[in-house]
Tab-separated table of C-alpha atoms in Angstrom:
chain	number	residue	atom	x	y	z
Q	245	MET	CA	-89.055	132.001	292.583
Q	246	SER	CA	-85.838	132.721	291.119
Q	247	ASP	CA	-83.274	133.371	294.366
Q	248	THR	CA	-82.290	129.794	296.236
Q	249	ASN	CA	-80.078	131.347	298.476
Q	250	LEU	CA	-81.753	132.010	301.383
Q	251	THR	CA	-81.078	131.433	304.602
Q	252	ILE	CA	-82.787	129.178	306.746
Q	253	ARG	CA	-84.487	131.849	309.293
Q	254	GLU	CA	-85.414	133.435	305.947
Q	255	LEU	CA	-86.883	130.189	304.690
Q	256	ARG	CA	-88.957	129.701	307.622
Q	257	ARG	CA	-90.823	133.486	307.618
Q	258	ARG	CA	-91.465	132.532	304.390
Q	259	PHE	CA	-92.248	128.401	305.242
Q	260	ALA	CA	-95.189	130.430	308.001
Q	261	ASP	CA	-96.024	133.262	306.209
Q	262	LYS	CA	-96.928	131.667	302.854
Q	263	SER	CA	-94.923	133.342	300.992
Q	264	LEU	CA	-93.548	130.641	299.322
Q	265	SER	CA	-93.733	126.643	300.443
Q	266	PRO	CA	-91.445	123.884	300.838
Q	267	LEU	CA	-92.301	122.510	297.905
Q	268	GLU	CA	-92.042	125.534	295.925
Q	269	TYR	CA	-88.261	126.184	296.950
Q	270	TRP	CA	-87.513	122.428	297.016
Q	271	LEU	CA	-88.391	122.768	293.146
Q	272	ALA	CA	-86.744	125.532	292.339
Q	273	LEU	CA	-83.760	123.890	294.134
Q	274	GLU	CA	-83.892	120.835	292.191
Q	275	HIS	CA	-83.808	123.136	288.970
Q	276	HIS	CA	-80.541	124.656	290.225
Q	277	ILE	CA	-79.035	121.618	291.456
Q	278	ALA	CA	-79.378	120.297	287.874
Q	279	ALA	CA	-77.596	122.692	286.118
Q	280	TRP	CA	-74.539	122.701	288.398
Q	281	GLU	CA	-74.743	118.983	289.389
Q	282	PRO	CA	-72.692	117.352	286.247
Q	283	SER	CA	-69.795	119.684	286.834
Q	284	ILE	CA	-68.807	119.603	290.590
Q	285	MET	CA	-70.352	115.905	290.806
Q	286	ALA	CA	-71.188	116.400	294.915
Q	287	LEU	CA	-73.852	114.514	295.466
Q	288	TYR	CA	-74.570	110.313	296.114
Q	289	LEU	CA	-77.922	109.157	296.089
Q	290	TYR	CA	-79.445	112.571	295.323
Q	291	ASP	CA	-83.428	111.425	295.160
Q	292	PRO	CA	-85.234	114.295	293.888
Q	293	GLU	CA	-88.614	112.731	294.006
Q	294	ALA	CA	-87.996	111.488	297.460
Q	295	ALA	CA	-87.057	114.955	297.908
Q	296	ARG	CA	-90.660	116.391	296.627
Q	297	ALA	CA	-92.643	113.995	298.574
Q	298	GLN	CA	-90.901	114.844	301.971
Q	299	ALA	CA	-90.998	118.933	300.965
Q	300	LYS	CA	-94.715	118.190	300.257
Q	301	ALA	CA	-95.513	116.776	303.507
Q	302	SER	CA	-93.808	119.733	305.201
Q	303	THR	CA	-95.917	122.133	303.107
Q	304	ALA	CA	-98.854	120.501	303.888
Q	305	ARG	CA	-97.761	120.510	307.976
Q	306	TRP	CA	-96.618	123.993	307.549
Q	307	ALA	CA	-100.355	124.957	306.246
Q	308	LYS	CA	-101.723	123.986	309.704
Q	309	GLY	CA	-99.327	125.517	311.531
Q	310	ARG	CA	-97.997	122.346	312.865
Q	311	PRO	CA	-93.932	122.000	311.783
Q	312	LEU	CA	-92.429	119.119	312.989
Q	313	GLY	CA	-89.238	121.471	314.521
Q	314	ALA	CA	-86.669	124.001	313.809
Q	315	LEU	CA	-85.616	122.333	310.176
Q	316	ASP	CA	-89.039	121.590	309.223
Q	317	GLY	CA	-88.747	121.684	305.206
Q	318	ILE	CA	-85.219	122.676	305.317
Q	319	PRO	CA	-83.121	121.046	302.515
Q	320	VAL	CA	-80.521	119.524	303.902
Q	321	THR	CA	-77.061	116.969	302.816
Q	322	LEU	CA	-75.337	114.346	304.396
Q	323	LYS	CA	-72.022	112.986	304.044
Q	324	GLU	CA	-72.351	109.763	302.916
Q	325	LEU	CA	-70.241	108.539	305.534
Q	326	ILE	CA	-73.195	109.604	308.375
Q	327	ALA	CA	-75.700	106.731	307.833
Q	328	THR	CA	-79.457	106.883	306.489
Q	329	LYS	CA	-81.469	104.024	307.015
Q	330	GLY	CA	-81.684	101.734	303.996
Q	331	GLN	CA	-79.382	103.443	302.393
Q	332	PRO	CA	-75.838	101.792	301.622
Q	333	VAL	CA	-72.649	103.996	303.208
Q	334	PRO	CA	-69.401	102.909	300.889
Q	335	PHE	CA	-67.426	104.816	302.510
Q	336	GLY	CA	-65.841	106.426	299.242
Q	337	THR	CA	-64.358	103.099	298.202
Q	338	LYS	CA	-65.326	100.327	295.945
Q	339	ALA	CA	-63.232	97.846	298.661
Q	340	VAL	CA	-66.697	98.344	300.531
Q	341	GLU	CA	-69.938	95.664	300.637
Q	342	LEU	CA	-73.091	97.874	299.632
Q	343	LYS	CA	-75.188	96.728	302.584
Q	344	PRO	CA	-78.497	98.897	303.327
Q	345	ALA	CA	-77.187	100.864	306.375
Q	346	GLU	CA	-80.297	99.427	309.750
Q	347	ALA	CA	-80.351	102.935	311.642
Q	348	ASP	CA	-80.082	106.636	310.632
Q	349	ALA	CA	-76.855	107.298	312.629
Q	350	PRO	CA	-77.690	110.372	315.236
Q	351	ALA	CA	-77.288	113.774	312.544
Q	352	ALA	CA	-79.935	111.759	310.141
Q	353	ALA	CA	-82.303	110.627	312.747
Q	354	ARG	CA	-82.154	114.628	314.431
Q	355	LEU	CA	-82.726	115.802	310.863
Q	356	ARG	CA	-85.569	113.541	310.420
Q	357	GLU	CA	-87.205	114.561	313.727
Q	358	ASP	CA	-87.856	118.277	312.584
Q	359	GLY	CA	-88.701	117.657	309.106
Q	360	ALA	CA	-85.449	118.496	307.521
Q	361	VAL	CA	-85.768	117.621	303.941
Q	362	ILE	CA	-81.990	115.239	303.057
Q	363	PHE	CA	-82.475	115.018	299.867
Q	364	ALA	CA	-78.635	113.331	299.424
Q	365	LYS	CA	-75.783	111.773	300.723
Q	366	THR	CA	-72.449	113.853	299.525
Q	367	THR	CA	-68.940	112.617	298.154
Q	368	CYS	CA	-66.154	111.818	300.075
Q	369	PRO	CA	-62.910	110.394	299.209
Q	370	ASP	CA	-61.717	106.507	300.309
Q	371	TYR	CA	-62.417	106.408	303.926
Q	372	GLY	CA	-62.342	109.716	304.315
Q	373	MET	CA	-58.388	109.710	304.387
Q	374	LEU	CA	-58.073	112.437	301.868
Q	375	SER	CA	-58.605	115.953	301.558
Q	376	SER	CA	-59.948	115.890	297.994
Q	377	GLY	CA	-62.920	114.781	295.665
Q	378	LEU	CA	-61.004	111.933	294.497
Q	379	SER	CA	-62.536	108.481	295.204
Q	380	SER	CA	-62.117	104.747	293.565
Q	381	PHE	CA	-66.173	104.754	293.824
Q	382	HIS	CA	-67.982	108.425	293.009
Q	383	PRO	CA	-67.108	110.327	290.389
Q	384	LEU	CA	-64.480	113.176	290.288
Q	385	SER	CA	-65.951	115.834	292.865
Q	386	ARG	CA	-64.630	119.877	292.104
Q	387	ASN	CA	-64.404	122.878	293.170
Q	388	PRO	CA	-67.226	125.576	292.391
Q	389	TRP	CA	-64.960	128.427	292.010
Q	390	ASN	CA	-62.962	126.656	289.756
Q	391	ILE	CA	-64.050	123.203	287.895
Q	392	THR	CA	-60.081	122.457	287.316
Q	393	GLN	CA	-59.671	122.769	291.000
Q	394	ASN	CA	-59.765	120.357	294.068
Q	395	PRO	CA	-62.799	121.606	296.539
Q	396	GLY	CA	-60.800	119.655	299.296
Q	397	GLY	CA	-61.675	116.568	301.741
Q	398	SER	CA	-62.395	114.816	302.840
Q	399	SER	CA	-65.739	116.653	303.492
Q	400	ALA	CA	-65.218	117.116	299.655
Q	401	GLY	CA	-68.860	116.949	297.875
Q	402	ALA	CA	-70.283	119.098	300.862
Q	403	ALA	CA	-68.115	121.861	301.122
Q	404	GLY	CA	-68.631	121.817	297.005
Q	405	ALA	CA	-72.859	121.552	297.631
Q	406	ALA	CA	-72.335	124.582	300.107
Q	407	ALA	CA	-70.445	126.952	297.433
Q	408	ALA	CA	-72.571	126.265	294.409
Q	409	GLY	CA	-75.945	127.095	296.696
Q	410	TYR	CA	-77.640	123.314	297.196
Q	411	GLY	CA	-79.572	124.977	299.906
Q	412	PRO	CA	-78.393	126.105	303.419
Q	413	LEU	CA	-77.109	123.136	304.887
Q	414	HIS	CA	-74.835	120.546	304.698
Q	415	ILE	CA	-73.178	118.170	307.519
Q	416	GLY	CA	-69.443	116.781	307.239
Q	417	THR	CA	-67.296	114.816	308.826
Q	418	ASP	CA	-64.048	115.972	310.265
Q	419	ILE	CA	-61.031	114.050	311.754
Q	420	GLY	CA	-58.153	116.182	311.443
Q	421	GLY	CA	-59.876	119.048	309.542
Q	422	SER	CA	-62.532	117.180	306.747
Q	423	VAL	CA	-64.882	120.272	307.460
Q	424	ARG	CA	-63.056	122.987	308.185
Q	425	LEU	CA	-59.990	122.628	305.102
Q	426	PRO	CA	-62.362	121.905	302.367
Q	427	ALA	CA	-64.252	125.230	303.956
Q	428	GLY	CA	-61.306	127.053	303.244
Q	429	TRP	CA	-60.811	126.152	299.795
Q	430	THR	CA	-64.478	126.580	298.600
Q	431	GLY	CA	-65.264	129.998	300.528
Q	432	ILE	CA	-67.928	128.990	303.285
Q	433	PHE	CA	-68.190	128.805	306.849
Q	434	GLY	CA	-67.349	125.357	308.378
Q	435	TYR	CA	-67.946	124.391	311.607
Q	436	LYS	CA	-66.153	122.083	313.924
Q	437	PRO	CA	-67.946	121.931	317.335
Q	438	SER	CA	-66.771	120.846	320.598
Q	439	HIS	CA	-66.107	116.931	320.361
Q	440	GLY	CA	-68.982	115.276	321.399
Q	441	ARG	CA	-71.273	118.163	320.636
Q	442	ILE	CA	-72.613	116.619	317.580
Q	443	PRO	CA	-73.098	113.094	318.693
Q	444	ALA	CA	-71.429	110.544	316.141
Q	445	ASP	CA	-71.941	106.876	315.502
Q	446	PRO	CA	-69.032	105.581	314.989
Q	447	TYR	CA	-67.399	107.488	317.353
Q	448	TYR	CA	-63.859	107.782	317.447
Q	449	VAL	CA	-61.141	109.906	319.194
Q	450	GLY	CA	-61.031	113.131	317.294
Q	451	ARG	CA	-64.231	112.342	314.975
Q	452	CYS	CA	-66.832	115.033	314.657
Q	453	LEU	CA	-69.775	116.083	312.988
Q	454	GLY	CA	-70.478	119.513	311.511
Q	455	PRO	CA	-72.119	121.902	309.609
Q	456	MET	CA	-70.940	123.198	306.287
Q	457	THR	CA	-73.042	126.504	305.381
Q	458	ARG	CA	-72.491	129.817	303.263
Q	459	ARG	CA	-73.340	131.762	306.595
Q	460	VAL	CA	-72.148	131.822	309.769
Q	461	GLU	CA	-75.760	131.953	310.862
Q	462	ASP	CA	-76.844	129.172	309.637
Q	463	ALA	CA	-74.449	127.251	310.678
Q	464	ALA	CA	-75.443	128.525	314.400
Q	465	PHE	CA	-79.055	127.494	313.677
Q	466	SER	CA	-78.455	123.994	312.871
Q	467	MET	CA	-76.703	123.685	316.441
Q	468	ALA	CA	-79.659	123.011	318.536
Q	469	THR	CA	-81.233	120.563	316.576
Q	470	LEU	CA	-77.932	118.495	315.550
Q	471	SER	CA	-76.214	118.838	319.103
Q	472	ARG	CA	-79.258	116.851	321.069
Q	473	PRO	CA	-77.267	114.349	322.575
Q	474	ASP	CA	-78.117	110.214	321.544
Q	475	TRP	CA	-76.579	107.135	323.666
Q	476	ARG	CA	-74.589	105.996	320.385
Q	477	ASP	CA	-72.101	107.980	320.999
Q	478	GLY	CA	-70.123	107.517	324.464
Q	479	THR	CA	-68.695	111.012	324.095
Q	480	SER	CA	-72.130	112.826	323.584
Q	481	LEU	CA	-71.880	116.017	325.461
Q	482	PRO	CA	-74.867	116.518	328.063
Q	483	PRO	CA	-78.040	118.608	327.033
Q	484	ASN	CA	-76.728	122.160	326.113
Q	485	ASP	CA	-79.790	124.756	327.085
Q	486	PHE	CA	-78.091	127.169	324.918
Q	487	ASN	CA	-79.443	130.061	322.873
Q	488	TRP	CA	-77.680	129.211	319.692
Q	489	MET	CA	-78.932	131.927	317.899
Q	490	ASP	CA	-77.327	134.783	320.733
Q	491	LEU	CA	-74.194	135.510	318.682
Q	492	ASP	CA	-73.516	139.025	320.073
Q	493	ILE	CA	-69.465	139.455	321.594
Q	494	ASP	CA	-67.649	142.143	322.974
Q	495	MET	CA	-63.801	141.307	322.121
Q	496	SER	CA	-62.931	144.239	324.625
Q	497	GLY	CA	-60.127	143.108	326.587
Q	498	MET	CA	-59.793	139.354	325.236
Q	499	LYS	CA	-56.570	137.997	323.763
Q	500	ILE	CA	-56.298	136.671	320.675
Q	501	GLY	CA	-52.912	134.595	319.414
Q	502	LEU	CA	-52.475	134.954	315.962
Q	503	MET	CA	-50.245	131.775	314.677
Q	504	LEU	CA	-49.117	131.733	311.440
Q	505	ASP	CA	-46.738	128.970	311.242
Q	506	ALA	CA	-47.956	125.696	311.871
Q	507	GLY	CA	-44.439	124.714	313.330
Q	508	CYS	CA	-44.506	121.753	310.476
Q	509	GLY	CA	-45.759	120.763	307.439
Q	510	LEU	CA	-46.753	122.249	304.463
Q	511	ALA	CA	-45.118	126.760	304.152
Q	512	VAL	CA	-47.782	129.347	304.352
Q	513	ASP	CA	-48.289	131.065	300.938
Q	514	ASP	CA	-47.574	134.462	300.685
Q	515	GLU	CA	-51.377	135.182	300.228
Q	516	ILE	CA	-52.868	133.257	302.740
Q	517	GLY	CA	-50.620	134.946	305.334
Q	518	ASP	CA	-51.310	138.242	304.303
Q	519	ALA	CA	-55.084	137.825	304.230
Q	520	VAL	CA	-55.412	136.249	307.860
Q	521	GLU	CA	-52.947	139.036	309.164
Q	522	ALA	CA	-55.391	141.984	307.812
Q	523	ALA	CA	-58.154	139.832	308.857
Q	524	ALA	CA	-56.486	140.225	312.791
Q	525	LYS	CA	-56.625	143.557	312.378
Q	526	GLY	CA	-60.150	143.340	312.324
Q	527	PHE	CA	-60.199	141.758	316.080
Q	528	GLU	CA	-57.974	143.816	317.006
Q	529	LYS	CA	-59.653	146.860	316.445
Q	530	ALA	CA	-62.876	145.792	317.864
Q	531	GLY	CA	-61.402	145.541	321.116
Q	532	ALA	CA	-59.149	142.479	321.243
Q	533	THR	CA	-55.128	142.189	321.738
Q	534	ILE	CA	-53.743	140.400	319.252
Q	535	ILE	CA	-50.838	138.209	320.596
Q	536	SER	CA	-48.245	136.353	317.895
Q	537	VAL	CA	-48.353	132.592	319.588
Q	538	GLN	CA	-45.749	129.694	318.371
Q	539	PRO	CA	-47.229	126.358	316.889
Q	540	VAL	CA	-48.764	123.819	318.929
Q	541	LEU	CA	-48.156	121.249	316.359
Q	542	THR	CA	-44.392	119.471	315.638
Q	543	ARG	CA	-43.086	117.118	313.626
Q	544	ALA	CA	-43.295	113.946	315.820
Q	545	MET	CA	-46.821	114.769	316.470
Q	546	LEU	CA	-47.758	114.419	313.012
Q	547	ASP	CA	-45.420	111.614	311.971
Q	548	GLY	CA	-46.723	109.724	315.108
Q	549	LEU	CA	-50.172	110.452	313.964
Q	550	ASP	CA	-49.258	109.068	310.548
Q	551	SER	CA	-48.116	105.528	311.835
Q	552	PHE	CA	-51.750	105.345	314.004
Q	553	TRP	CA	-53.467	105.991	311.210
Q	554	ARG	CA	-52.067	104.142	308.941
Q	555	ALA	CA	-52.029	100.680	311.536
Q	556	ARG	CA	-55.675	102.123	312.838
Q	557	LEU	CA	-56.701	101.382	308.492
Q	558	TRP	CA	-54.821	98.179	307.478
Q	559	SER	CA	-56.574	97.335	310.711
Q	560	GLU	CA	-59.974	97.485	308.707
Q	561	ILE	CA	-58.166	96.734	305.475
Q	562	ALA	CA	-56.845	93.226	306.023
Q	563	ASP	CA	-59.165	91.097	306.005
Q	564	LEU	CA	-60.111	91.998	302.842
Q	565	ASP	CA	-59.961	89.984	299.790
Q	566	GLU	CA	-57.313	90.641	297.661
Q	567	GLU	CA	-59.573	91.908	294.742
Q	568	ARG	CA	-61.306	94.321	297.363
Q	569	ARG	CA	-58.156	95.256	298.531
Q	570	ASP	CA	-56.602	96.441	295.171
Q	571	SER	CA	-59.895	98.425	294.508
Q	572	ILE	CA	-58.481	101.200	297.274
Q	573	LEU	CA	-57.525	104.319	295.521
Q	574	PRO	CA	-53.887	103.609	294.844
Q	575	TYR	CA	-52.808	106.086	296.901
Q	576	ILE	CA	-54.838	105.467	299.956
Q	577	GLY	CA	-53.842	101.550	299.664
Q	578	ASP	CA	-50.599	102.113	299.682
Q	579	TRP	CA	-50.856	104.685	302.391
Q	580	ALA	CA	-52.396	101.784	304.256
Q	581	LYS	CA	-50.337	98.594	303.541
Q	582	ALA	CA	-47.476	100.631	305.496
Q	583	GLY	CA	-49.743	100.194	308.385
Q	584	ALA	CA	-48.819	96.162	308.366
Q	585	ASP	CA	-45.225	97.256	308.973
Q	586	VAL	CA	-46.032	99.222	312.697
Q	587	SER	CA	-45.695	97.469	315.758
Q	588	GLY	CA	-48.597	97.323	318.644
Q	589	VAL	CA	-45.658	99.562	320.762
Q	590	ASP	CA	-45.475	101.691	317.817
Q	591	ALA	CA	-48.991	102.234	316.798
Q	592	VAL	CA	-49.263	102.922	320.828
Q	593	ARG	CA	-46.233	105.482	320.638
Q	594	GLY	CA	-48.270	107.253	318.221
Q	595	PHE	CA	-51.174	107.229	319.269
Q	596	ASN	CA	-50.378	108.972	322.335
Q	597	GLN	CA	-49.152	111.665	319.980
Q	598	THR	CA	-52.184	112.608	320.152
Q	599	ILE	CA	-52.507	113.147	323.845
Q	600	GLU	CA	-48.853	115.743	323.186
Q	601	MET	CA	-50.935	117.510	320.961
Q	602	ARG	CA	-53.808	117.959	323.011
Q	603	ARG	CA	-51.090	119.124	325.996
Q	604	SER	CA	-49.918	121.787	324.103
Q	605	CYS	CA	-53.184	122.725	323.145
Q	606	GLY	CA	-53.862	123.140	326.077
Q	607	GLN	CA	-50.886	125.055	327.056
Q	608	LEU	CA	-51.930	127.790	324.646
Q	609	PHE	CA	-55.003	128.474	325.768
Q	610	THR	CA	-53.603	129.375	329.323
Q	611	THR	CA	-52.201	131.921	327.312
Q	612	VAL	CA	-55.098	133.589	324.907
Q	613	ASP	CA	-58.879	133.396	324.805
Q	614	ALA	CA	-59.102	132.200	321.457
Q	615	LEU	CA	-57.254	131.916	318.059
Q	616	LEU	CA	-56.705	132.663	314.041
Q	617	SER	CA	-54.732	131.053	311.830
Q	618	PRO	CA	-54.577	130.085	308.092
Q	619	THR	CA	-57.163	126.704	307.910
Q	620	ASN	CA	-55.028	125.952	304.593
Q	621	PRO	CA	-51.572	126.147	303.705
Q	622	ILE	CA	-52.043	126.665	299.956
Q	623	ILE	CA	-54.734	128.387	297.307
Q	624	SER	CA	-55.458	125.267	295.182
Q	625	TYR	CA	-54.502	122.268	294.044
Q	626	PRO	CA	-56.044	120.335	290.570
Q	627	ALA	CA	-58.895	118.674	291.074
Q	628	GLU	CA	-57.382	115.217	290.058
Q	629	TRP	CA	-54.503	115.282	292.672
Q	630	ALA	CA	-55.402	113.317	295.790
Q	631	SER	CA	-53.867	115.666	298.376
Q	632	PRO	CA	-52.132	119.296	297.868
Q	633	ILE	CA	-48.827	117.404	297.405
Q	634	ASN	CA	-50.270	114.448	295.724
Q	635	ASP	CA	-47.531	112.097	297.356
Q	636	PRO	CA	-48.514	108.970	299.862
Q	637	ALA	CA	-44.999	109.178	301.266
Q	638	LYS	CA	-46.393	112.486	302.847
Q	639	PRO	CA	-50.366	112.369	303.290
Q	640	PHE	CA	-51.355	114.984	306.101
Q	641	GLU	CA	-48.616	118.160	305.294
Q	642	HIS	CA	-51.698	120.140	304.662
Q	643	ILE	CA	-53.422	119.542	307.921
Q	644	ALA	CA	-50.945	121.354	310.128
Q	645	PHE	CA	-52.720	124.400	311.385
Q	646	THR	CA	-56.219	121.953	311.608
Q	647	VAL	CA	-55.657	118.731	313.491
Q	648	PRO	CA	-54.213	119.665	316.616
Q	649	TRP	CA	-58.235	121.229	317.652
Q	650	ASN	CA	-59.328	117.972	316.621
Q	651	MET	CA	-57.295	116.084	319.180
Q	652	SER	CA	-57.789	118.993	321.945
Q	653	GLU	CA	-61.572	118.762	321.564
Q	654	GLN	CA	-61.349	122.387	320.972
Q	655	PRO	CA	-64.159	123.894	318.666
Q	656	ALA	CA	-62.889	125.372	315.170
Q	657	ALA	CA	-64.046	126.785	312.167
Q	658	SER	CA	-63.440	128.325	308.801
Q	659	ILE	CA	-64.215	131.283	307.399
Q	660	ASN	CA	-63.257	133.123	304.252
Q	661	CYS	CA	-61.321	136.032	304.721
Q	662	GLY	CA	-60.582	136.788	301.136
Q	663	PHE	CA	-59.396	135.650	297.541
Q	664	SER	CA	-56.029	135.127	295.909
Q	665	ARG	CA	-55.167	136.776	292.419
Q	666	SER	CA	-56.260	133.831	291.216
Q	667	GLY	CA	-59.800	134.166	292.430
Q	668	MET	CA	-59.710	131.297	294.747
Q	669	PRO	CA	-60.816	131.190	298.603
Q	670	ILE	CA	-58.516	131.963	301.335
Q	671	GLY	CA	-59.814	130.853	304.875
Q	672	LEU	CA	-59.380	132.227	308.390
Q	673	GLN	CA	-59.416	129.551	311.531
Q	674	ILE	CA	-61.072	130.384	314.418
Q	675	VAL	CA	-60.346	128.267	317.445
Q	676	GLY	CA	-61.847	128.860	321.039
Q	677	PRO	CA	-61.359	126.996	324.214
Q	678	ARG	CA	-62.686	123.320	324.531
Q	679	PHE	CA	-66.809	123.378	325.146
Q	680	ASP	CA	-66.639	127.373	324.555
Q	681	ASP	CA	-68.309	126.455	320.883
Q	682	MET	CA	-70.451	129.855	321.742
Q	683	ARG	CA	-67.263	131.951	321.710
Q	684	VAL	CA	-66.162	130.437	317.939
Q	685	LEU	CA	-69.644	131.032	316.452
Q	686	ARG	CA	-69.490	134.878	317.550
Q	687	LEU	CA	-66.589	135.822	316.839
Q	688	SER	CA	-67.031	133.834	313.195
Q	689	LYS	CA	-70.231	135.794	313.117
Q	690	ALA	CA	-68.593	139.508	313.961
Q	691	PHE	CA	-66.084	138.784	311.292
Q	692	GLU	CA	-68.684	137.800	308.336
Q	693	ASP	CA	-70.140	141.141	309.626
Q	694	TRP	CA	-67.059	143.804	309.097
Q	695	THR	CA	-66.789	141.983	306.008
Q	696	GLY	CA	-69.587	141.486	304.670
Q	697	GLY	CA	-69.465	137.414	303.860
Q	698	VAL	CA	-69.110	136.096	300.678
Q	699	SER	CA	-71.086	138.488	298.347
Q	700	ALA	CA	-70.339	136.784	294.977
Q	701	TRP	CA	-70.825	133.251	294.793
Q	702	PRO	CA	-69.975	131.072	291.269
Q	703	ARG	CA	-72.365	130.282	289.195
Q	704	PRO	CA	-73.641	126.984	286.950
Q	705	PRO	CA	-71.640	126.657	284.241
Q	706	VAL	CA	-73.251	127.733	280.777
Q	707	THR	CA	-73.949	124.736	278.610
């Protein structure tokens, strides 16, 4: 087969009618990955032989009409921060001792239960604390749209893999924008659900897992599997009875906020602001009332979070021997060392700013039913940079539109809303009320239907 760009539902239909087997699809995808991977370096622990064995077993199950679950035979990657039994979790850094994980993390366990073909992990920067494909452990990951440019992060490899068409489903993590930011920079759909909707282990304030896909439908389809509760996540939400594929929506009477100023951080490039405003007109045409809204984030909130996160990471690396600590990417190591000077009182004050974010977001959503904003404030930046401004003294100037919704635990997505004059993707962020995951998915699907989604994805470089 030549077309590897099939949706999950298309694959399931063809597996069921036996016009395509999971093994045949995997072998075609394996060839496609081989053409791309030397250029973008999105994968870690890529194991095509193991994938062939998984796909062969799935083919036998489909032949008998007995697939294990909804994702049986579907190729999937997991960000390397998500543990898979028997494989190391390097956290993107040379500083970590490589030990086999004792168990699958919840997302990996759910995918295996459903028969998914887990063929690789995807790259991330040191400790997942950069929006970049730069890492002291992994090779430099690059953006498929232009390999001189950064894919963003910290779910860098997952975004690159999705944009390059390494199958329909890739799972990332997001504590301040790490699913949505790279989704915006690579033109894919990145979904951060309500906190606890997809169980995480370890779980932490603001930390979510989310699907990264080319199409909204694929992300929605995966949620039935990924959202099954797991006792290891103390914030895991109760079982849901959503029909995740019920994606129709009537926007008549909806009040949708439009936020073009994040309140602090990097200024929004004109091309991005224009694209987001144009996108808002589509929602207005569909019957929603668009309301210009003020920022939810302040400088004090972002700086407080910076202090808290520095102290948090320093607490994790302070006991490393000097050689291991010095092996951390200098940008991250230098940033974290400042955490040694954050007092306990100041760390608590910093953490309290996450509560202030939550209050601010909650107040806004007493006046609107959903929110639109840019995902990223700038178009792109060099692949070799650690962040969009490459300044460790100001590491979070690019997350001002995304991080509030982690702390408020609200669902949020990034979807492509156009391209810059330089040919790079532009992301639209769609945010919904806490727990109303379906609203975000439905609004995203409606927007994708109006625009037709990305019609021409990048092709592998000619070698």
